[in-house]
PDB file of C-alpha atoms in Angstrom:
ATOM      1  CA  MET A   1      34.438   6.379  33.277  1.00  0.00           C
ATOM      2  CA  SER A   2      31.701   6.016  35.894  1.00  0.00           C
ATOM      3  CA  THR A   3      28.079   5.686  34.858  1.00  0.00           C
ATOM      4  CA  ASP A   4      27.233   8.946  36.585  1.00  0.00           C
ATOM      5  CA  GLN A   5      30.042  10.801  34.806  1.00  0.00           C
ATOM      6  CA  ALA A   6      29.071   9.410  31.403  1.00  0.00           C
ATOM      7  CA  LEU A   7      25.469  10.497  31.945  1.00  0.00           C
ATOM      8  CA  ALA A   8      26.547  13.902  33.200  1.00  0.00           C
ATOM      9  CA  ASN A   9      28.720  14.383  30.119  1.00  0.00           C
ATOM     10  CA  ALA A  10      25.881  13.293  27.831  1.00  0.00           C
ATOM     11  CA  SER A  11      23.428  15.627  29.554  1.00  0.00           C
ATOM     12  CA  GLN A  12      25.843  18.548  29.250  1.00  0.00           C
ATOM     13  CA  GLN A  13      26.345  17.793  25.575  1.00  0.00           C
ATOM     14  CA  ILE A  14      22.585  17.729  24.996  1.00  0.00           C
ATOM     15  CA  ASP A  15      22.169  21.040  26.820  1.00  0.00           C
ATOM     16  CA  ARG A  16      24.902  22.633  24.682  1.00  0.00           C
ATOM     17  CA  ALA A  17      23.209  21.414  21.530  1.00  0.00           C
ATOM     18  CA  ARG A  18      19.824  22.667  22.701  1.00  0.00           C
ATOM     19  CA  SER A  19      21.256  26.168  23.158  1.00  0.00           C
ATOM     20  CA  ASP A  20      23.366  26.211  19.979  1.00  0.00           C
ATOM     21  CA  LYS A  21      21.767  25.069  16.731  1.00  0.00           C
ATOM     22  CA  GLY A  22      25.219  24.559  15.251  1.00  0.00           C
ATOM     23  CA  LYS A  23      25.715  21.622  17.599  1.00  0.00           C
ATOM     24  CA  ARG A  24      22.565  19.803  16.446  1.00  0.00           C
ATOM     25  CA  PRO A  25      22.706  17.087  13.795  1.00  0.00           C
ATOM     26  CA  THR A  26      20.653  16.843  10.635  1.00  0.00           C
ATOM     27  CA  ILE A  27      18.885  13.472  10.687  1.00  0.00           C
ATOM     28  CA  ALA A  28      17.232  11.462   7.922  1.00  0.00           C
ATOM     29  CA  GLY A  29      15.414   8.207   8.670  1.00  0.00           C
ATOM     30  CA  PHE A  30      14.882   5.413   6.130  1.00  0.00           C
ATOM     31  CA  PHE A  31      12.120   2.981   7.081  1.00  0.00           C
ATOM     32  CA  ASP A  32      12.376  -0.604   5.863  1.00  0.00           C
ATOM     33  CA  GLU A  33       8.868  -2.019   6.133  1.00  0.00           C
ATOM     34  CA  ALA A  34       9.979  -5.609   5.511  1.00  0.00           C
ATOM     35  CA  THR A  35      11.874  -5.604   8.827  1.00  0.00           C
ATOM     36  CA  ASN A  36      10.273  -2.563  10.527  1.00  0.00           C
ATOM     37  CA  THR A  37      13.770  -1.102  10.845  1.00  0.00           C
ATOM     38  CA  ILE A  38      14.828   2.534  10.623  1.00  0.00           C
ATOM     39  CA  THR A  39      18.285   3.366   9.271  1.00  0.00           C
ATOM     40  CA  TYR A  40      19.565   6.833  10.123  1.00  0.00           C
ATOM     41  CA  VAL A  41      21.934   9.145   8.313  1.00  0.00           C
ATOM     42  CA  VAL A  42      23.189  11.667  10.862  1.00  0.00           C
ATOM     43  CA  HIS A  43      25.304  14.525   9.625  1.00  0.00           C
ATOM     44  CA  ASP A  44      26.978  17.728  10.716  1.00  0.00           C
ATOM     45  CA  PRO A  45      25.591  20.585   8.591  1.00  0.00           C
ATOM     46  CA  ALA A  46      28.811  22.567   9.088  1.00  0.00           C
ATOM     47  CA  THR A  47      31.165  19.961   7.608  1.00  0.00           C
ATOM     48  CA  ASN A  48      28.834  17.438   5.903  1.00  0.00           C
ATOM     49  CA  GLU A  49      30.530  14.603   7.794  1.00  0.00           C
ATOM     50  CA  ALA A  50      28.032  11.819   8.469  1.00  0.00           C
ATOM     51  CA  ALA A  51      27.342   8.562  10.274  1.00  0.00           C
ATOM     52  CA  ILE A  52      25.023   5.796   9.104  1.00  0.00           C
ATOM     53  CA  ILE A  53      23.345   3.954  11.971  1.00  0.00           C
ATOM     54  CA  ASP A  54      21.751   0.467  11.713  1.00  0.00           C
ATOM     55  CA  SER A  55      21.692  -0.164   7.968  1.00  0.00           C
ATOM     56  CA  VAL A  56      19.665  -2.934   6.300  1.00  0.00           C
ATOM     57  CA  MET A  57      20.601  -5.501   3.668  1.00  0.00           C
ATOM     58  CA  ASP A  58      17.580  -6.971   1.884  1.00  0.00           C
ATOM     59  CA  TYR A  59      17.269 -10.726   2.395  1.00  0.00           C
ATOM     60  CA  ALA A  60      14.649 -13.121   1.026  1.00  0.00           C
ATOM     61  CA  PRO A  61      14.291 -16.001   3.532  1.00  0.00           C
ATOM     62  CA  ASN A  62      12.472 -18.234   1.051  1.00  0.00           C
ATOM     63  CA  SER A  63      15.349 -18.167  -1.434  1.00  0.00           C
ATOM     64  CA  GLY A  64      18.386 -16.974   0.525  1.00  0.00           C
ATOM     65  CA  ARG A  65      18.934 -14.175  -1.992  1.00  0.00           C
ATOM     66  CA  THR A  66      20.424 -10.862  -0.914  1.00  0.00           C
ATOM     67  CA  SER A  67      20.028  -7.429  -2.480  1.00  0.00           C
ATOM     68  CA  PHE A  68      20.690  -3.806  -1.598  1.00  0.00           C
ATOM     69  CA  GLY A  69      17.660  -1.738  -2.564  1.00  0.00           C
ATOM     70  CA  SER A  70      17.301  -0.336   0.970  1.00  0.00           C
ATOM     71  CA  ALA A  71      20.989   0.505   1.226  1.00  0.00           C
ATOM     72  CA  ASP A  72      20.999   2.109  -2.225  1.00  0.00           C
ATOM     73  CA  LEU A  73      18.408   4.635  -1.015  1.00  0.00           C
ATOM     74  CA  VAL A  74      20.847   5.622   1.717  1.00  0.00           C
ATOM     75  CA  ILE A  75      23.686   5.913  -0.809  1.00  0.00           C
ATOM     76  CA  GLU A  76      21.535   8.111  -3.036  1.00  0.00           C
ATOM     77  CA  TYR A  77      20.763  10.426  -0.115  1.00  0.00           C
ATOM     78  CA  VAL A  78      24.429  10.643   0.922  1.00  0.00           C
ATOM     79  CA  GLU A  79      25.596  11.402  -2.601  1.00  0.00           C
ATOM     80  CA  THR A  80      22.805  13.871  -3.351  1.00  0.00           C
ATOM     81  CA  ASN A  81      23.663  15.850  -0.226  1.00  0.00           C
ATOM     82  CA  ASN A  82      27.435  15.628  -0.760  1.00  0.00           C
ATOM     83  CA  LEU A  83      28.012  13.952   2.591  1.00  0.00           C
ATOM     84  CA  LYS A  84      31.230  12.291   3.727  1.00  0.00           C
ATOM     85  CA  VAL A  85      30.582   9.133   5.731  1.00  0.00           C
ATOM     86  CA  THR A  86      33.044   8.717   8.600  1.00  0.00           C
ATOM     87  CA  TRP A  87      31.147   6.172  10.737  1.00  0.00           C
ATOM     88  CA  LEU A  88      29.006   3.097  10.075  1.00  0.00           C
ATOM     89  CA  ILE A  89      27.526   2.355  13.483  1.00  0.00           C
ATOM     90  CA  GLU A  90      25.609  -0.675  14.737  1.00  0.00           C
ATOM     91  CA  THR A  91      23.669  -0.266  17.989  1.00  0.00           C
ATOM     92  CA  HIS A  92      23.953  -4.061  18.496  1.00  0.00           C
ATOM     93  CA  ALA A  93      24.091  -7.362  16.597  1.00  0.00           C
ATOM     94  CA  HIS A  94      20.524  -7.368  15.293  1.00  0.00           C
ATOM     95  CA  ALA A  95      18.362 -10.481  15.276  1.00  0.00           C
ATOM     96  CA  ASP A  96      15.686  -9.178  12.906  1.00  0.00           C
ATOM     97  CA  HIS A  97      17.609  -7.786   9.954  1.00  0.00           C
ATOM     98  CA  ILE A  98      20.999  -8.132   8.306  1.00  0.00           C
ATOM     99  CA  SER A  99      23.388  -5.194   8.274  1.00  0.00           C
ATOM    100  CA  ALA A 100      24.437  -3.637   4.969  1.00  0.00           C
ATOM    101  CA  ALA A 101      27.473  -1.972   6.557  1.00  0.00           C
ATOM    102  CA  PRO A 102      30.174  -3.734   4.469  1.00  0.00           C
ATOM    103  CA  TYR A 103      28.363  -2.808   1.243  1.00  0.00           C
ATOM    104  CA  LEU A 104      27.976   0.800   2.368  1.00  0.00           C
ATOM    105  CA  GLN A 105      31.594   0.921   3.510  1.00  0.00           C
ATOM    106  CA  GLU A 106      32.766  -0.242   0.100  1.00  0.00           C
ATOM    107  CA  GLU A 107      30.640   2.419  -1.609  1.00  0.00           C
ATOM    108  CA  LEU A 108      31.014   5.310   0.839  1.00  0.00           C
ATOM    109  CA  GLY A 109      33.896   4.623   3.238  1.00  0.00           C
ATOM    110  CA  GLY A 110      33.808   5.147   6.987  1.00  0.00           C
ATOM    111  CA  LYS A 111      34.737   3.087  10.050  1.00  0.00           C
ATOM    112  CA  LEU A 112      32.492   0.173  11.029  1.00  0.00           C
ATOM    113  CA  ALA A 113      31.811   0.314  14.777  1.00  0.00           C
ATOM    114  CA  ILE A 114      29.837  -1.456  17.514  1.00  0.00           C
ATOM    115  CA  GLY A 115      30.016  -1.803  21.296  1.00  0.00           C
ATOM    116  CA  LYS A 116      32.925  -3.766  22.779  1.00  0.00           C
ATOM    117  CA  ASP A 117      30.605  -6.376  24.287  1.00  0.00           C
ATOM    118  CA  ILE A 118      30.007  -7.754  20.809  1.00  0.00           C
ATOM    119  CA  ILE A 119      32.761 -10.136  21.936  1.00  0.00           C
ATOM    120  CA  ARG A 120      30.326 -11.695  24.444  1.00  0.00           C
ATOM    121  CA  VAL A 121      27.687 -12.061  21.730  1.00  0.00           C
ATOM    122  CA  GLN A 122      30.190 -13.625  19.350  1.00  0.00           C
ATOM    123  CA  GLU A 123      31.151 -16.157  21.997  1.00  0.00           C
ATOM    124  CA  VAL A 124      27.530 -17.176  22.709  1.00  0.00           C
ATOM    125  CA  PHE A 125      26.423 -17.420  19.087  1.00  0.00           C
ATOM    126  CA  GLY A 126      29.734 -18.785  17.858  1.00  0.00           C
ATOM    127  CA  LYS A 127      29.015 -21.814  20.038  1.00  0.00           C
ATOM    128  CA  LEU A 128      25.335 -22.003  19.054  1.00  0.00           C
ATOM    129  CA  PHE A 129      26.169 -22.025  15.341  1.00  0.00           C
ATOM    130  CA  ASN A 130      29.298 -24.155  15.791  1.00  0.00           C
ATOM    131  CA  ALA A 131      31.231 -21.509  13.878  1.00  0.00           C
ATOM    132  CA  GLY A 132      34.566 -23.235  14.397  1.00  0.00           C
ATOM    133  CA  THR A 133      38.030 -21.930  15.166  1.00  0.00           C
ATOM    134  CA  ASP A 134      38.195 -19.838  11.982  1.00  0.00           C
ATOM    135  CA  PHE A 135      35.554 -17.493  13.393  1.00  0.00           C
ATOM    136  CA  GLU A 136      37.345 -14.876  15.489  1.00  0.00           C
ATOM    137  CA  ARG A 137      35.539 -13.984  18.720  1.00  0.00           C
ATOM    138  CA  ASP A 138      37.471 -10.789  19.425  1.00  0.00           C
ATOM    139  CA  GLY A 139      35.466  -8.124  17.594  1.00  0.00           C
ATOM    140  CA  SER A 140      38.117  -7.898  14.878  1.00  0.00           C
ATOM    141  CA  GLN A 141      35.412  -7.893  12.182  1.00  0.00           C
ATOM    142  CA  PHE A 142      34.781  -4.263  13.186  1.00  0.00           C
ATOM    143  CA  ASP A 143      37.068  -1.260  12.821  1.00  0.00           C
ATOM    144  CA  HIS A 144      36.234   0.164  16.244  1.00  0.00           C
ATOM    145  CA  LEU A 145      34.670  -1.125  19.477  1.00  0.00           C
ATOM    146  CA  PHE A 146      33.018   1.577  21.567  1.00  0.00           C
ATOM    147  CA  THR A 147      33.276   1.582  25.354  1.00  0.00           C
ATOM    148  CA  ASP A 148      30.783   3.053  27.791  1.00  0.00           C
ATOM    149  CA  GLY A 149      31.133   6.821  28.018  1.00  0.00           C
ATOM    150  CA  GLU A 150      33.518   7.033  25.065  1.00  0.00           C
ATOM    151  CA  THR A 151      33.375  10.257  23.072  1.00  0.00           C
ATOM    152  CA  PHE A 152      33.598  10.595  19.309  1.00  0.00           C
ATOM    153  CA  ARG A 153      32.954  13.208  16.653  1.00  0.00           C
ATOM    154  CA  ILE A 154      31.001  13.547  13.447  1.00  0.00           C
ATOM    155  CA  GLY A 155      32.606  16.625  11.975  1.00  0.00           C
ATOM    156  CA  GLU A 156      32.153  19.309  14.623  1.00  0.00           C
ATOM    157  CA  LEU A 157      29.352  17.440  16.368  1.00  0.00           C
ATOM    158  CA  GLU A 158      29.963  15.828  19.748  1.00  0.00           C
ATOM    159  CA  GLY A 159      29.020  12.211  20.331  1.00  0.00           C
ATOM    160  CA  ILE A 160      28.966   9.930  23.374  1.00  0.00           C
ATOM    161  CA  ALA A 161      28.453   6.145  23.445  1.00  0.00           C
ATOM    162  CA  LEU A 162      26.463   4.654  26.321  1.00  0.00           C
ATOM    163  CA  HIS A 163      26.312   0.938  27.136  1.00  0.00           C
ATOM    164  CA  VAL A 164      22.656  -0.080  27.552  1.00  0.00           C
ATOM    165  CA  PRO A 165      22.552  -3.886  27.893  1.00  0.00           C
ATOM    166  CA  GLY A 166      19.470  -5.999  28.480  1.00  0.00           C
ATOM    167  CA  HIS A 167      18.052  -6.684  25.040  1.00  0.00           C
ATOM    168  CA  THR A 168      21.491  -8.122  24.290  1.00  0.00           C
ATOM    169  CA  PRO A 169      24.756  -7.757  26.242  1.00  0.00           C
ATOM    170  CA  ALA A 170      26.234  -5.501  23.568  1.00  0.00           C
ATOM    171  CA  ASP A 171      23.524  -2.851  23.084  1.00  0.00           C
ATOM    172  CA  MET A 172      24.744   0.713  22.845  1.00  0.00           C
ATOM    173  CA  ALA A 173      23.000   4.074  22.580  1.00  0.00           C
ATOM    174  CA  PHE A 174      24.728   6.899  20.743  1.00  0.00           C
ATOM    175  CA  ILE A 175      24.161  10.515  21.757  1.00  0.00           C
ATOM    176  CA  VAL A 176      24.908  12.965  18.936  1.00  0.00           C
ATOM    177  CA  GLY A 177      24.249  16.592  19.776  1.00  0.00           C
ATOM    178  CA  ASP A 178      20.749  16.634  21.298  1.00  0.00           C
ATOM    179  CA  ALA A 179      19.685  13.321  19.733  1.00  0.00           C
ATOM    180  CA  ALA A 180      19.960   9.782  21.128  1.00  0.00           C
ATOM    181  CA  PHE A 181      19.910   6.722  18.891  1.00  0.00           C
ATOM    182  CA  VAL A 182      18.742   4.049  21.293  1.00  0.00           C
ATOM    183  CA  GLY A 183      18.612   0.879  19.191  1.00  0.00           C
ATOM    184  CA  ASP A 184      16.214  -1.771  20.501  1.00  0.00           C
ATOM    185  CA  THR A 185      16.075  -0.716  24.140  1.00  0.00           C
ATOM    186  CA  ILE A 186      12.774   1.095  23.808  1.00  0.00           C
ATOM    187  CA  PHE A 187      10.010   1.647  21.262  1.00  0.00           C
ATOM    188  CA  MET A 188       7.335   4.297  20.812  1.00  0.00           C
ATOM    189  CA  PRO A 189       5.494   4.955  24.096  1.00  0.00           C
ATOM    190  CA  ASP A 190       2.347   3.138  22.932  1.00  0.00           C
ATOM    191  CA  PHE A 191       4.343  -0.004  22.061  1.00  0.00           C
ATOM    192  CA  GLY A 192       6.670  -0.260  25.034  1.00  0.00           C
ATOM    193  CA  THR A 193      10.078  -1.889  25.213  1.00  0.00           C
ATOM    194  CA  ALA A 194      12.304  -4.503  23.599  1.00  0.00           C
ATOM    195  CA  ARG A 195      12.308  -8.186  24.499  1.00  0.00           C
ATOM    196  CA  ALA A 196      15.017  -9.541  26.783  1.00  0.00           C
ATOM    197  CA  ASP A 197      14.877 -13.304  26.190  1.00  0.00           C
ATOM    198  CA  PHE A 198      17.616 -13.733  23.590  1.00  0.00           C
ATOM    199  CA  PRO A 199      20.809 -15.494  24.753  1.00  0.00           C
ATOM    200  CA  GLY A 200      22.583 -13.028  27.029  1.00  0.00           C
ATOM    201  CA  GLY A 201      19.496 -10.845  27.439  1.00  0.00           C
ATOM    202  CA  ASP A 202      18.321  -9.763  30.885  1.00  0.00           C
ATOM    203  CA  ALA A 203      15.065  -7.974  31.761  1.00  0.00           C
ATOM    204  CA  ARG A 204      16.510  -6.432  34.906  1.00  0.00           C
ATOM    205  CA  GLU A 205      19.480  -5.022  32.998  1.00  0.00           C
ATOM    206  CA  LEU A 206      17.096  -3.721  30.338  1.00  0.00           C
ATOM    207  CA  TYR A 207      15.059  -1.819  32.936  1.00  0.00           C
ATOM    208  CA  GLN A 208      18.208  -0.272  34.386  1.00  0.00           C
ATOM    209  CA  SER A 209      19.458   0.687  30.920  1.00  0.00           C
ATOM    210  CA  ILE A 210      16.158   2.309  29.994  1.00  0.00           C
ATOM    211  CA  ARG A 211      16.005   4.265  33.240  1.00  0.00           C
ATOM    212  CA  ARG A 212      19.571   5.365  32.520  1.00  0.00           C
ATOM    213  CA  LEU A 213      18.479   6.750  29.156  1.00  0.00           C
ATOM    214  CA  LEU A 214      15.407   8.349  30.670  1.00  0.00           C
ATOM    215  CA  SER A 215      17.580  10.285  33.110  1.00  0.00           C
ATOM    216  CA  LEU A 216      18.812  12.384  30.182  1.00  0.00           C
ATOM    217  CA  PRO A 217      17.232  15.844  29.795  1.00  0.00           C
ATOM    218  CA  ASP A 218      13.502  15.799  29.057  1.00  0.00           C
ATOM    219  CA  GLU A 219      13.955  17.463  25.663  1.00  0.00           C
ATOM    220  CA  THR A 220      16.401  14.834  24.382  1.00  0.00           C
ATOM    221  CA  ARG A 221      15.205  13.512  21.031  1.00  0.00           C
ATOM    222  CA  LEU A 222      15.077   9.722  20.980  1.00  0.00           C
ATOM    223  CA  PHE A 223      15.376   7.925  17.637  1.00  0.00           C
ATOM    224  CA  LEU A 224      14.257   4.298  17.650  1.00  0.00           C
ATOM    225  CA  CYS A 225      15.508   1.353  15.613  1.00  0.00           C
ATOM    226  CA  HIS A 226      12.046  -0.151  15.030  1.00  0.00           C
ATOM    227  CA  ASP A 227       8.351   0.617  14.921  1.00  0.00           C
ATOM    228  CA  TYR A 228       5.474  -1.845  14.640  1.00  0.00           C
ATOM    229  CA  LYS A 229       2.433   0.481  14.817  1.00  0.00           C
ATOM    230  CA  ALA A 230       0.746  -0.203  18.142  1.00  0.00           C
ATOM    231  CA  PRO A 231      -2.974  -1.119  17.973  1.00  0.00           C
ATOM    232  CA  GLY A 232      -5.025   1.959  17.189  1.00  0.00           C
ATOM    233  CA  ARG A 233      -2.164   3.839  15.493  1.00  0.00           C
ATOM    234  CA  ASP A 234      -2.273   4.092  11.694  1.00  0.00           C
ATOM    235  CA  ASP A 235       1.161   5.528  10.929  1.00  0.00           C
ATOM    236  CA  TYR A 236       4.703   4.384  11.587  1.00  0.00           C
ATOM    237  CA  ALA A 237       6.689   6.621  13.928  1.00  0.00           C
ATOM    238  CA  TRP A 238      10.221   6.520  15.295  1.00  0.00           C
ATOM    239  CA  GLU A 239      10.990   9.805  17.033  1.00  0.00           C
ATOM    240  CA  THR A 240      10.000  10.645  20.590  1.00  0.00           C
ATOM    241  CA  THR A 241      11.484  12.405  23.628  1.00  0.00           C
ATOM    242  CA  VAL A 242      12.668  11.452  27.078  1.00  0.00           C
ATOM    243  CA  LYS A 243       9.766  13.401  28.583  1.00  0.00           C
ATOM    244  CA  GLN A 244       7.177  11.592  26.467  1.00  0.00           C
ATOM    245  CA  GLN A 245       8.636   8.195  27.343  1.00  0.00           C
ATOM    246  CA  ARG A 246       8.721   8.953  31.060  1.00  0.00           C
ATOM    247  CA  GLU A 247       5.094  10.057  31.000  1.00  0.00           C
ATOM    248  CA  GLU A 248       3.547   7.600  28.546  1.00  0.00           C
ATOM    249  CA  ASN A 249       5.568   4.432  27.894  1.00  0.00           C
ATOM    250  CA  VAL A 250       3.185   1.548  28.509  1.00  0.00           C
ATOM    251  CA  HIS A 251       5.932  -0.686  29.957  1.00  0.00           C
ATOM    252  CA  VAL A 252       8.360   1.585  31.740  1.00  0.00           C
ATOM    253  CA  LYS A 253       6.926   5.042  32.425  1.00  0.00           C
ATOM    254  CA  ASP A 254       7.687   6.795  35.703  1.00  0.00           C
ATOM    255  CA  GLY A 255       6.235   4.854  38.614  1.00  0.00           C
ATOM    256  CA  VAL A 256       6.826   1.370  37.165  1.00  0.00           C
ATOM    257  CA  THR A 257       9.186  -0.468  39.512  1.00  0.00           C
ATOM    258  CA  GLU A 258      12.016  -2.709  38.413  1.00  0.00           C
ATOM    259  CA  ASP A 259      10.300  -5.807  39.793  1.00  0.00           C
ATOM    260  CA  GLU A 260       7.038  -4.918  38.044  1.00  0.00           C
ATOM    261  CA  PHE A 261       8.869  -4.444  34.764  1.00  0.00           C
ATOM    262  CA  VAL A 262      10.807  -7.702  35.072  1.00  0.00           C
ATOM    263  CA  ALA A 263       7.609  -9.639  35.814  1.00  0.00           C
ATOM    264  CA  MET A 264       5.832  -8.062  32.824  1.00  0.00           C
ATOM    265  CA  ARG A 265       8.755  -8.460  30.429  1.00  0.00           C
ATOM    266  CA  THR A 266       9.441 -12.068  31.419  1.00  0.00           C
ATOM    267  CA  SER A 267       5.800 -13.052  31.061  1.00  0.00           C
ATOM    268  CA  ARG A 268       5.383 -11.230  27.762  1.00  0.00           C
ATOM    269  CA  ASP A 269       8.573 -12.621  26.240  1.00  0.00           C
ATOM    270  CA  LYS A 270       7.350 -16.174  26.805  1.00  0.00           C
ATOM    271  CA  THR A 271       4.516 -15.488  24.342  1.00  0.00           C
ATOM    272  CA  LEU A 272       6.724 -14.149  21.541  1.00  0.00           C
ATOM    273  CA  ASP A 273       7.967 -16.142  18.562  1.00  0.00           C
ATOM    274  CA  MET A 274      11.576 -15.804  17.473  1.00  0.00           C
ATOM    275  CA  PRO A 275      12.086 -13.148  14.767  1.00  0.00           C
ATOM    276  CA  THR A 276      11.696 -14.501  11.248  1.00  0.00           C
ATOM    277  CA  LEU A 277      15.254 -13.571  10.275  1.00  0.00           C
ATOM    278  CA  ILE A 278      17.055 -14.404  13.525  1.00  0.00           C
ATOM    279  CA  MET A 279      19.118 -17.275  12.075  1.00  0.00           C
ATOM    280  CA  PRO A 280      20.594 -15.456   9.072  1.00  0.00           C
ATOM    281  CA  SER A 281      20.739 -12.100  10.857  1.00  0.00           C
ATOM    282  CA  VAL A 282      22.763 -13.150  13.874  1.00  0.00           C
ATOM    283  CA  GLN A 283      25.176 -15.315  11.878  1.00  0.00           C
ATOM    284  CA  VAL A 284      25.935 -12.443   9.524  1.00  0.00           C
ATOM    285  CA  ASN A 285      25.838  -9.563  12.004  1.00  0.00           C
ATOM    286  CA  ILE A 286      28.329 -11.086  14.435  1.00  0.00           C
ATOM    287  CA  ARG A 287      30.667 -11.097  11.418  1.00  0.00           C
ATOM    288  CA  GLY A 288      30.201  -7.357  10.924  1.00  0.00           C
ATOM    289  CA  GLY A 289      27.541  -7.842   8.241  1.00  0.00           C
ATOM    290  CA  ARG A 290      29.594 -10.281   6.183  1.00  0.00           C
ATOM    291  CA  LEU A 291      28.273 -13.626   4.994  1.00  0.00           C
ATOM    292  CA  PRO A 292      29.969 -16.797   6.280  1.00  0.00           C
ATOM    293  CA  GLU A 293      33.006 -17.761   4.230  1.00  0.00           C
ATOM    294  CA  PRO A 294      32.067 -19.682   1.072  1.00  0.00           C
ATOM    295  CA  GLU A 295      32.567 -23.432   1.184  1.00  0.00           C
ATOM    296  CA  GLU A 296      34.572 -25.397  -1.390  1.00  0.00           C
ATOM    297  CA  ASN A 297      31.786 -25.002  -3.962  1.00  0.00           C
ATOM    298  CA  GLY A 298      31.950 -21.208  -3.691  1.00  0.00           C
ATOM    299  CA  VAL A 299      28.578 -20.865  -1.885  1.00  0.00           C
ATOM    300  CA  SER A 300      27.980 -19.318   1.548  1.00  0.00           C
ATOM    301  CA  TYR A 301      25.602 -21.174   3.858  1.00  0.00           C
ATOM    302  CA  ILE A 302      23.401 -20.141   6.779  1.00  0.00           C
ATOM    303  CA  LYS A 303      23.118 -22.783   9.507  1.00  0.00           C
ATOM    304  CA  ILE A 304      19.833 -23.593  11.232  1.00  0.00           C
ATOM    305  CA  PRO A 305      20.377 -25.236  14.629  1.00  0.00           C
ATOM    306  CA  VAL A 306      17.536 -27.676  15.290  1.00  0.00           C
ATOM    307  CA  ASN A 307      15.866 -27.682  18.727  1.00  0.00           C
ATOM    308  CA  ALA A 308      18.614 -25.477  20.133  1.00  0.00           C
ATOM    309  CA  VAL A 309      16.855 -22.136  20.657  1.00  0.00           C
TER     310      VAL A 309
END
């Protein structure tokens, strides 16, 4: 499907949802302050079918211990509202938190899905972490790999997947009814946009992906994967609109050229430290949220490449 056709289909879907409340999803956001991540439960009020987007497994970097307090809040919400989970969706292989998708799948069911370019990410990081021949680099750790423009359903709700690379090669945005879940492409207007300096990232691709998203109808609700409270703002926030982003985003509002954005993003990224959890997060998330296979002593290990990143 061409980019223009995918966008046209997404825009038509959003317009239908705007005119028919029955085509709009019910959305609950769960903010994890330790990683500044928002997990979403998106459900169809007509059928109670639901998707969970970008879940979080709790991880203590000082001890290597894992727990599921954040995910259990999601489970409680799903069970309290009698929802049936049909999708567990990752917008990309996160570098700042570990997915809880396998745990949620065991408890709630649903298909685990990500964009098809996860294969490119697996190849890059499989080499970086010397994962060996036992680590499959074909996306088989996931139940479904979305392609650009692919349609899907959550109950009676329409959904469209859009490929939005730049932050990583595999980033996807998911349009459900009149809402877009945009992962790490863009943040609240006062904070700007995602970095593009991870392996496989590209500032020029990121600009093009963001402008693609911002060509959706003005009223499209955008739900973000992170918020860090920009200076001068006291509260966390993670919902905005296409119109607000086009008018106010400090990095990429209307009038900012591609070259200007690339120069800004490249310069800014050089000042940023790597995320605290990048080493455990990437190693686990390219495996679909599963820890590396235990070694002969029964313990799983996270590798730390020295002087390689």
